[in-house]
XYZ file of C-alpha atoms in Angstrom:
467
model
C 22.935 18.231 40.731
C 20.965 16.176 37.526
C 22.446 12.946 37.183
C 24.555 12.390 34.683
C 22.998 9.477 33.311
C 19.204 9.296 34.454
C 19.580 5.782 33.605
C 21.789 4.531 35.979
C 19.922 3.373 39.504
C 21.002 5.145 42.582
C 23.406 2.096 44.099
C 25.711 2.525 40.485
C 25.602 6.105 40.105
C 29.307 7.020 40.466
C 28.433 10.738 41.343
C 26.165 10.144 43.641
C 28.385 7.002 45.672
C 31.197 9.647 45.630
C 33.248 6.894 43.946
C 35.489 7.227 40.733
C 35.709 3.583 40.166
C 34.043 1.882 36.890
C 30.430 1.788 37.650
C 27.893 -1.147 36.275
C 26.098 0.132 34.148
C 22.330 -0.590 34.131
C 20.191 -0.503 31.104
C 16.408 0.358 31.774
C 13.812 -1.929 31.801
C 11.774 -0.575 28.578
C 8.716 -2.894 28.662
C 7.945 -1.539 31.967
C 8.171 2.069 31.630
C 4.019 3.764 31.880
C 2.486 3.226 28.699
C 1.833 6.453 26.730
C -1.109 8.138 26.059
C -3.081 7.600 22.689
C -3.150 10.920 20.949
C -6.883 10.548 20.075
C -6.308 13.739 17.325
C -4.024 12.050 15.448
C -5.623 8.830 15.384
C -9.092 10.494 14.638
C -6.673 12.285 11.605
C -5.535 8.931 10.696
C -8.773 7.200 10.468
C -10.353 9.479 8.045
C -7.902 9.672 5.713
C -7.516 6.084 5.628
C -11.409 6.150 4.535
C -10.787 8.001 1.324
C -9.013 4.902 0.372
C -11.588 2.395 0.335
C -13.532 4.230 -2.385
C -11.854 1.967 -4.749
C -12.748 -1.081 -2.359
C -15.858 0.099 -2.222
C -16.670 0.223 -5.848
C -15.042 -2.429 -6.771
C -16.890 -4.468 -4.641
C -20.481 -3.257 -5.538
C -19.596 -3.264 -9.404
C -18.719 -6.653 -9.201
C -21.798 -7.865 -8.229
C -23.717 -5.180 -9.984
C -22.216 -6.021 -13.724
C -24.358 -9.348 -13.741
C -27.731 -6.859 -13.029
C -26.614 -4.121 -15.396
C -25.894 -6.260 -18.464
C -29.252 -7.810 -18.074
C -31.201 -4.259 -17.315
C -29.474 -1.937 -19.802
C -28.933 -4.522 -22.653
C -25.280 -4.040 -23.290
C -22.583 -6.290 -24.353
C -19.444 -7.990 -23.067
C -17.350 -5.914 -24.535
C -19.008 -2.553 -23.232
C -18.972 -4.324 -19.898
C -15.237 -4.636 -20.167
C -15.154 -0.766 -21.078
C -17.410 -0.146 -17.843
C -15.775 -2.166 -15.419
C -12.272 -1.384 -16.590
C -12.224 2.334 -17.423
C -12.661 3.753 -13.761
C -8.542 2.995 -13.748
C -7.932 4.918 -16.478
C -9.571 7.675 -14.942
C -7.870 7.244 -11.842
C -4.716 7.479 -13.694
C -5.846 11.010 -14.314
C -6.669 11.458 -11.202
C -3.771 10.212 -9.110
C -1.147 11.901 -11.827
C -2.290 15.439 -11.050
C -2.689 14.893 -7.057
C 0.745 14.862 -6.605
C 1.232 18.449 -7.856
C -2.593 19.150 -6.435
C -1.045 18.207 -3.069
C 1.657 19.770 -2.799
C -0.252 22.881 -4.112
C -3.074 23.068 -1.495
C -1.716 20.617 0.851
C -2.467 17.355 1.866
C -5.484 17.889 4.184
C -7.342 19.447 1.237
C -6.494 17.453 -1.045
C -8.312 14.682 1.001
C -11.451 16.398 1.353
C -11.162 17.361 -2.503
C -10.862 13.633 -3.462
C -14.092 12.684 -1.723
C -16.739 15.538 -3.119
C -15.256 14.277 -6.382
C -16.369 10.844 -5.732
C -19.260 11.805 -3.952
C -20.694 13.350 -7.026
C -19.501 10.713 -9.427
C -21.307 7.905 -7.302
C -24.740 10.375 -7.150
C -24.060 10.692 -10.942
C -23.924 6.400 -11.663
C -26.770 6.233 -9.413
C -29.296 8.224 -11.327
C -28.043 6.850 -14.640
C -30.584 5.476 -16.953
C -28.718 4.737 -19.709
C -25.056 3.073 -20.506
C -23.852 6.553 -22.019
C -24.992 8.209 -18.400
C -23.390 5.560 -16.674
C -20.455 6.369 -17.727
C -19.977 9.666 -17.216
C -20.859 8.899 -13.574
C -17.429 6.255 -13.691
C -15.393 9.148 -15.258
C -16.426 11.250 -12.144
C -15.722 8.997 -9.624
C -12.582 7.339 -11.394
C -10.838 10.705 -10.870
C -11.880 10.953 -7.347
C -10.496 7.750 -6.688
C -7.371 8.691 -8.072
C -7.266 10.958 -5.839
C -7.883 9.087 -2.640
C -5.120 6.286 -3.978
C -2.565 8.899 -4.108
C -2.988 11.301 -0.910
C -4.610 8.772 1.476
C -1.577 6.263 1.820
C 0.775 9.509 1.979
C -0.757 11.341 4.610
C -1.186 8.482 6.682
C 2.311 7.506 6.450
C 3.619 10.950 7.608
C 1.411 11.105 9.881
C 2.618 7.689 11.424
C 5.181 6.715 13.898
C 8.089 4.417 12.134
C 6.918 1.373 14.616
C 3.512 1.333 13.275
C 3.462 2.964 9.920
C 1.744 -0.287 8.058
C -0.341 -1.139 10.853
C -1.570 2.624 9.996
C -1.072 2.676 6.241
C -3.243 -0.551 5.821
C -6.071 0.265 8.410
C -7.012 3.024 9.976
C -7.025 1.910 14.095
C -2.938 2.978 15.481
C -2.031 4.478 18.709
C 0.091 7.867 17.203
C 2.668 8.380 20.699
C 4.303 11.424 21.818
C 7.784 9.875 22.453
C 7.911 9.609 18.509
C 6.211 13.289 18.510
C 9.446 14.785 19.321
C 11.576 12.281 16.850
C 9.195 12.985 13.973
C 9.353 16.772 14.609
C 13.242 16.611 14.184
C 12.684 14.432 10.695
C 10.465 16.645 9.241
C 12.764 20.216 10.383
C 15.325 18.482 8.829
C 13.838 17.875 5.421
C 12.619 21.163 5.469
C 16.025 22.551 6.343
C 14.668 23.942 9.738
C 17.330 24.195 12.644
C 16.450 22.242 16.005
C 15.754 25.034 17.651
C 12.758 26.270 15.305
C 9.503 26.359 17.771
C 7.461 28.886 15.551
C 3.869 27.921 15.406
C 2.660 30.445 12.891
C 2.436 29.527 9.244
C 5.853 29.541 7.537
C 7.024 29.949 3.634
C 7.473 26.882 1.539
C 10.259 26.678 -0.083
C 9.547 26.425 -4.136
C 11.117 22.686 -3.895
C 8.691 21.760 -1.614
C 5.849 22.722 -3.399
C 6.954 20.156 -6.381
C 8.701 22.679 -8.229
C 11.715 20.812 -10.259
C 10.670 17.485 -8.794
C 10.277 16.067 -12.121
C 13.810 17.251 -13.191
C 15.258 15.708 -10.247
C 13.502 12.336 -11.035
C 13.515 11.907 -15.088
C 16.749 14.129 -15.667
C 19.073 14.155 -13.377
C 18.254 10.782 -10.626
C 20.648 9.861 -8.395
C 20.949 5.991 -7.957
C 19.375 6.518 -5.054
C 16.106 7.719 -6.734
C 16.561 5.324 -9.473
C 16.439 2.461 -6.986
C 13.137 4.204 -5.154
C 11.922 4.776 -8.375
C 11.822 1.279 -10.000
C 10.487 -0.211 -6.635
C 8.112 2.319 -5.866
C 6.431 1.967 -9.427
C 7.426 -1.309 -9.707
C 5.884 -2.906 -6.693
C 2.138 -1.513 -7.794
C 2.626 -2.708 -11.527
C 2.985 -6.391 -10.450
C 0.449 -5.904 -7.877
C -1.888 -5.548 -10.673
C -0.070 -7.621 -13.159
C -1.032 -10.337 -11.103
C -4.672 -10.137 -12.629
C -6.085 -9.847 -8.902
C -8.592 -7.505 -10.206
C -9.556 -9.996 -12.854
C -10.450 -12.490 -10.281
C -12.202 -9.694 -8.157
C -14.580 -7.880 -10.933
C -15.130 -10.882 -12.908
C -15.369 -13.722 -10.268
C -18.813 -14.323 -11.729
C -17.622 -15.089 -14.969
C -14.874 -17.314 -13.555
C -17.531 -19.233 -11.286
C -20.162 -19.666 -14.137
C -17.267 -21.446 -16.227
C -16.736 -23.531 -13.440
C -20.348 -24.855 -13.135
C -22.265 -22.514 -10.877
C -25.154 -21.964 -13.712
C -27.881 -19.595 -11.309
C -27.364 -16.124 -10.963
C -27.952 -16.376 -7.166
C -24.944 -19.555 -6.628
C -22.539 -16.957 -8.585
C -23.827 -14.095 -6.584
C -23.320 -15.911 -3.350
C -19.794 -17.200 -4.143
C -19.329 -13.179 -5.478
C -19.914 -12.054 -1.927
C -17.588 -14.522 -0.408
C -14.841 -13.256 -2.455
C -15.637 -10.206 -0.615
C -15.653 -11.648 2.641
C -12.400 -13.473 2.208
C -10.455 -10.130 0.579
C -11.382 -8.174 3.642
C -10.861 -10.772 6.456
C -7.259 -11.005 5.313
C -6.833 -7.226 4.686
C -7.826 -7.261 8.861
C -5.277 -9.880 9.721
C -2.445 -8.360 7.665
C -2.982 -5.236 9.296
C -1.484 -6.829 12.625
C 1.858 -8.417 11.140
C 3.363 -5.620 8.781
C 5.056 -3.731 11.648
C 5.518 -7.451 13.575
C 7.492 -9.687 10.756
C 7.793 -6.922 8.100
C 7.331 -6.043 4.764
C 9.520 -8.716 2.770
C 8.258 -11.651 4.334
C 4.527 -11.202 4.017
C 4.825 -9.854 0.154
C 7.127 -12.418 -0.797
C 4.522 -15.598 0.796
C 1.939 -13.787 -0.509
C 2.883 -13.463 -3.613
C 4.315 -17.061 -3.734
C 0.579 -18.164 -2.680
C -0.843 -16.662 -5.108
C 0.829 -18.105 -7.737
C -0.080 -21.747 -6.776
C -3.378 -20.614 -6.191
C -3.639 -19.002 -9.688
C -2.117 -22.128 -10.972
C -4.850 -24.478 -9.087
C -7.312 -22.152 -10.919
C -6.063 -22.201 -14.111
C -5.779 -26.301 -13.829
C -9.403 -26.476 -12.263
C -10.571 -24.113 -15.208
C -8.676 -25.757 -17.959
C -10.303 -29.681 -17.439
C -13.596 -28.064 -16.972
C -13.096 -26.455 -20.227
C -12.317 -30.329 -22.298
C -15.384 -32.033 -19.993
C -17.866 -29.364 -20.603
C -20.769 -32.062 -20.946
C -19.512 -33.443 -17.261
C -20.248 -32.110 -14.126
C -16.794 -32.534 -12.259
C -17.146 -32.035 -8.604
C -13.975 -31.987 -7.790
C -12.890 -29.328 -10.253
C -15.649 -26.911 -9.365
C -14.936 -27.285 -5.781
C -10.959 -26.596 -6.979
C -11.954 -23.846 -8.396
C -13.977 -21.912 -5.957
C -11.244 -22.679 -3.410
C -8.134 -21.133 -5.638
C -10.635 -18.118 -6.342
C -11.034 -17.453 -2.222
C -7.600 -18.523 -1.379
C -6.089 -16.109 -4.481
C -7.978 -13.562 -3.162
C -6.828 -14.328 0.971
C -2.957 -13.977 -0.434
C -3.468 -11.094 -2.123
C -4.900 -8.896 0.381
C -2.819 -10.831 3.353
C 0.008 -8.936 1.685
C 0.504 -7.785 -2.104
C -2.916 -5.491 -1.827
C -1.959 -3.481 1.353
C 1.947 -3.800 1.209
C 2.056 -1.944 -2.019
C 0.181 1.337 -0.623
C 2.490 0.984 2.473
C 5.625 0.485 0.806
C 5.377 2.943 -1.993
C 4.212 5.452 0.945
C 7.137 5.237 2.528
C 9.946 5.022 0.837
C 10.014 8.625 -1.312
C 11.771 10.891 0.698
C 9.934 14.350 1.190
C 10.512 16.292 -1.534
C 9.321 13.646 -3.968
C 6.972 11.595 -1.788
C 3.611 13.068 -3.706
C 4.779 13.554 -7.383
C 6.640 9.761 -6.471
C 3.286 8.285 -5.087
C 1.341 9.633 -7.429
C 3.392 7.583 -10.522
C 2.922 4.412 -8.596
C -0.920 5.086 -7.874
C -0.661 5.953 -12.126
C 0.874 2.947 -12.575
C -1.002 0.953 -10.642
C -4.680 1.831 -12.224
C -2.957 1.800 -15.683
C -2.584 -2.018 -15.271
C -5.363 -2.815 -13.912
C -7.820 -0.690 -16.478
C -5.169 -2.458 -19.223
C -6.277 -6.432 -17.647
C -9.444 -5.485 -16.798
C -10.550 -3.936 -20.640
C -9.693 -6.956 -22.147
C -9.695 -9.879 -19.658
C -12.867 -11.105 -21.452
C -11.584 -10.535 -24.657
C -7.830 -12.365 -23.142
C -9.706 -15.742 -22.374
C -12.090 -15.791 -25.782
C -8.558 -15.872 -27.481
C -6.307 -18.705 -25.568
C -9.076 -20.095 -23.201
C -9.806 -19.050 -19.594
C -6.968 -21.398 -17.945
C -4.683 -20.162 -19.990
C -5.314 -16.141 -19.009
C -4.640 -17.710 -15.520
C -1.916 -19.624 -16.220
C -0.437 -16.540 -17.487
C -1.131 -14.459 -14.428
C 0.483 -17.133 -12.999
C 3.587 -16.899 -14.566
C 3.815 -12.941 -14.006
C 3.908 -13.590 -10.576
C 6.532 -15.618 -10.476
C 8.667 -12.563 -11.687
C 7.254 -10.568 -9.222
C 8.524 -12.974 -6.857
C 12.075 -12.735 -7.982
C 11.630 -8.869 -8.494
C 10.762 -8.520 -5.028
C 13.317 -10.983 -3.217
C 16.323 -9.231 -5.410
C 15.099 -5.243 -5.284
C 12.930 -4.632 -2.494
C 14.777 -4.053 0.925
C 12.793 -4.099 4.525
C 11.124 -0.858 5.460
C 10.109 -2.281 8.815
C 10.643 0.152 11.753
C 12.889 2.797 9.707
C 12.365 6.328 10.220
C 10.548 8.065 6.985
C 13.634 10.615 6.145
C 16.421 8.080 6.752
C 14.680 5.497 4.233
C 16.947 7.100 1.259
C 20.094 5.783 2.865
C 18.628 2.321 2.348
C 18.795 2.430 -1.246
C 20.629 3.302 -4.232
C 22.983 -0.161 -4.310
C 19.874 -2.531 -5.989
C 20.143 -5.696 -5.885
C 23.336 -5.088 -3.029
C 20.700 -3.968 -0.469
C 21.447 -6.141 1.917
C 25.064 -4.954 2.677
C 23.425 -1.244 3.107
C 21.025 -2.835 5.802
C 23.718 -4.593 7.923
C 25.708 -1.505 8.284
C 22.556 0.731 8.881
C 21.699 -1.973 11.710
C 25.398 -1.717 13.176
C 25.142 1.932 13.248
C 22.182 2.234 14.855
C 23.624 -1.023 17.440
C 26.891 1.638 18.310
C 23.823 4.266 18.756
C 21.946 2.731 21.322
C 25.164 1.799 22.857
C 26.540 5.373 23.218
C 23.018 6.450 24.221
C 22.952 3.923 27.207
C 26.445 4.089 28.207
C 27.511 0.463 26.946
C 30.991 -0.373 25.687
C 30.840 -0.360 21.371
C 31.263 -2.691 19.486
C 34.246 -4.116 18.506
C-alpha cells in the first residue's frame, strides 16, 4: 500500500508503525532533492527569441556613434539628424501596435521570425543608402521590425518561463526552463484556455474567438474591470517613464553631451561614446542575476532613484560649463562623463530591463499581446517624442536645464512606482490578476495572497494552519 504521505520518513509513518497515535511530521529537505534536468529545447526557444529584442540595442548603439560620421558625409543638419535618430520610434509604434493582433493571428512563433526579415531588410536597405532621403526609408523598414521584436520577444519569453526565473529569462536569454514547473505551467495555461485537467490531446485544437484578440479592445477601453484598469496604468505606465527619463537622450546623443562638456576631437567623444556602451550592457548582465533574487520593486525603485542624482550631477556639471565656456574646468568635465556612465549603469541595472519584464507579465492571457503591445506603443512614442527634439529642447532653456528636467520626471516616476507598482517576483503568470485591481492598496492584496499560499504549503505538507 502507497504511503499516504510520501513525505513522511519511514520511523513517523503512522501506517506503516501500525500506530494511531499523532505522528511528527517531517517536512522534506528541498535543497537536497536531485537537481533537474535543463530542458535544452526550451532554453534554445528562449534564447532566440530573446535575440529579436536587441535589434533596438543594436541600432541604437551603432546610430549613436554613426550620427557624428553621417552628418559630416551626407551634409545634413541638426535638425534632420533629430528626424533620423528619433523617427525609428515612431515607426516602431506602428510596428508594436499591430503585433499584438499580428500575434495572436499567426501566433507567437511567427510572429518572431516575421519581426526579424522585417528588420533584416530595413538594415540591408540603410546600408546601401546614398542619400538622406534613402536613408530613411531604410529606418522606416527597420523601425517597424523593431516594433515588432519589442512587443512579441518579452511575451513569448515570459510564457515560456517558469515563475522563479521569469526576469532572469525576460532580461537575458541564458535560464534553466524545469519540468517540475512543466506540469504547473500546463495547468495555468488549460485553465486560461478553459481546458479541464484532464485534457492530454496533442493535436492542434480550435481557438476560441477571445483568444485570438477578438473583443480585447472592448474589454480594455469599454468595459475594464479595476482590475484591468490597475494593469493597465502600470503596464503602460511603467514604459512611459522609462523613456520619460530622457535615457535615450543620453544614449543617442552622448556625443553631443560630451562635446559640451569639453571633449573637442571626434575620436575623445567617440571613445567616451563606446564606453556608454560598455557600461549600459555590463549592468544589463548584472541585473539579469537579481530580478528573480530581490525582485522587481527594489531594483526599479534604486534605479530609478540613481538616476535621478546622476541626471542631476549632469545637469550641474553641464550647467557651470555652460557660464565658464572660456575655462577648461577639470573637475566639471570629469563630473560629467561620470553622471553620463553612471546614468546609464542605473538605467539598465533596472528601469531598462524591468519594464520589458514587468509589462510581460502582468496581462493576463487574453490581453497579454494587444496589452504589451500598448506599452511597447507607448514606450517608442516617448522616446521618438525626446529624441525629435532633444536638440531643439536644450537650444531653448540650455543643456542643464533639459537635464534638470529629466531629472525632475524621475522623481515622479519614483513616487509612481513606490505607490502603484506591486512585486511580481515568483508569482505564477495567470494568478498575477488577483494582485491588482486595489491601486495604491496593493499591499493588503499581497499579505493575504502570501497567507494563502502559507495555509497552502501547510495543507500540502501536513503542518498544523495557521492560526
Amino acid at each position: 500500500m502507497a504511503d499516504p504521505n510520501p513525505f513522511l520518513t519511514a520511523d513517523h509513518n503512522p501506517e506503516r508503525n501500525g500506530s494511531s497515535s499523532q505522528s511528527h511530521l517531517q517536512v522534506p529537505d528541498l535543497a537536497v532533492q536531485k537537481k533537474p534536468k535543463r530542458n535544452m529545447y526550451a532554453l534554445a526557444c528562449s534564447i532566440l527569441a530573446s535575440m529579436t529584442s536587441v535589434l533596438l540595442g543594436y541600432d541604437t548603439g551603432v546610430m549613436s556613434g554613426a550620427t557624428i560620421y553621417i552628418k559630416k558625409d551626407l551634409g545634413i543638419s541638426d535638425v534632420q539628424i533629430e528626424i533620423l535618430v528619433g523617427t525609428i520610434n515612431i515607426y516602431a509604434l506602428v510596428g508594436s501596435a499591430v503585433a499584438g493582433r499580428t500575434s495572436d493571428w499567426i501566433g507567437r512563433r511567427y510572429t518572431i521570425i516575421f519581426a526579424s526579415a522585417i528588420f533584416f531588410i530595413g538594415a540591408l536597405l540603410m546600408g546601401l543608402a546614398t542619400n538622406y532621403a534613402y536613408l530613411m526609408v531604410g529606418r522606416f523598414v527597420a523601425g517597424i521590425g523593431v516594433g515588432y521584436a519589442l512587443m512579441i520577444a518579452p511575451v513569448y519569453a515570459a510564457e515560456v518561463s517558469p515563475a522563479a526565473s521569469r526576469g532572469f529569462l525576460t532580461s537575458f536569454p541564458e535560464v534553466f526552463i524545469t519540468f517540475e514547473e512543466a506540469k504547473m505551467r500546463l495547468a495555468d495555461i488549460k485553465d486560461a484556455a478553459g481546458l479541464s485537467e484532464s485534457y492530454h490531446d496533442l493535436e492542434i485544437i480550435s481557438v476560441p474567438k477571445r483568444s485570438r484578440g477578438e473583443d480585447v479592445w472592448k474589454e480594455i477601453f469599454l468595459h475594464p474591470t479595476p482590475t484591468v484598469q490597475h494593469i493597465m496604468l502600470v503596464g503602460v505606465g511603467v514604459h512611459f517613464f522609462q523613456q520619460a527619463s530622457g535615457i535615450d537622450a543620453v544614449v543617442l546623443y552622448s556625443p553631443r553631451i560630451f562635446e559640451k562638456a569639453g571633449l573637442k576631437t571626434e575620436t575623445d567623444r567617440l571613445l567616451a561614446t563606446i564606453a556608454v556602451g560598455v557600461s549600459k550592457t555590463i549592468f544589463t548582465l548584472v541585473s539579469t542575476f537579481f530580478l528573480d533574487k530581490i525582485g522587481r520593486r527594489v531594483l526599479l525603485l534604486s534605479s530609478c532613484g540613481g538616476m535621478v542624482i546622476c541626471l542631476i550631477g549632469l545637469a550641474i556639471g553641464l550647467t557651470v560649463i555652460d557660464q565658464y565656456p572660456d575655462e577648461q574646468l577639470t573637475w566639471a568635465i570629469a563630473l560629467c562623463i561620470l553622471m553620463t556612465l553612471l546614468a546609464v549603469a542605473f538605467f539598465s541595472s533596472g528601469m531598462g530591463p524591468i519594464a520589458w519584464v514587468y509589462s510581460s507579465e502582468i496581462f493576463p492571457l487574453r490581453l497579454r499581446a494587444q496589452g504589451c503591445g500598448m506599452g511597447v506603443a507607448m514606450n517608442r512614442f516617448i522616446s521618438g517624442v525626446i529624441l525629435m527634439s532633444f536638440i531643439s529642447l536644450y537650444q531653448s532653456i540650455t543643456i542643464g536645464g533639459a537635464f534638470f528636467l529629466f531629472a525632475g520626471v524621475g522623481i515622479i516616476a519614483w513616487i509612481f512606482f513606490y505607490t502603484l507598482l506591486p512585486e511580481t517576483r515568483g508569482r505564477n503568470l495567470e494568478d498575477m490578476e488577483v494582485l491588482f485591481g486595489s491601486f495604491c492598496r496593493w499591499r493588503s492584496t499581497s499579505n493575504a495572497l502570501e497567507e494563502k499560499k502559507k495555509r497552502m504549503e501547510g495543507d500540502f505538507y501536513g503542518l498544523p494552519k495557521p492560526q
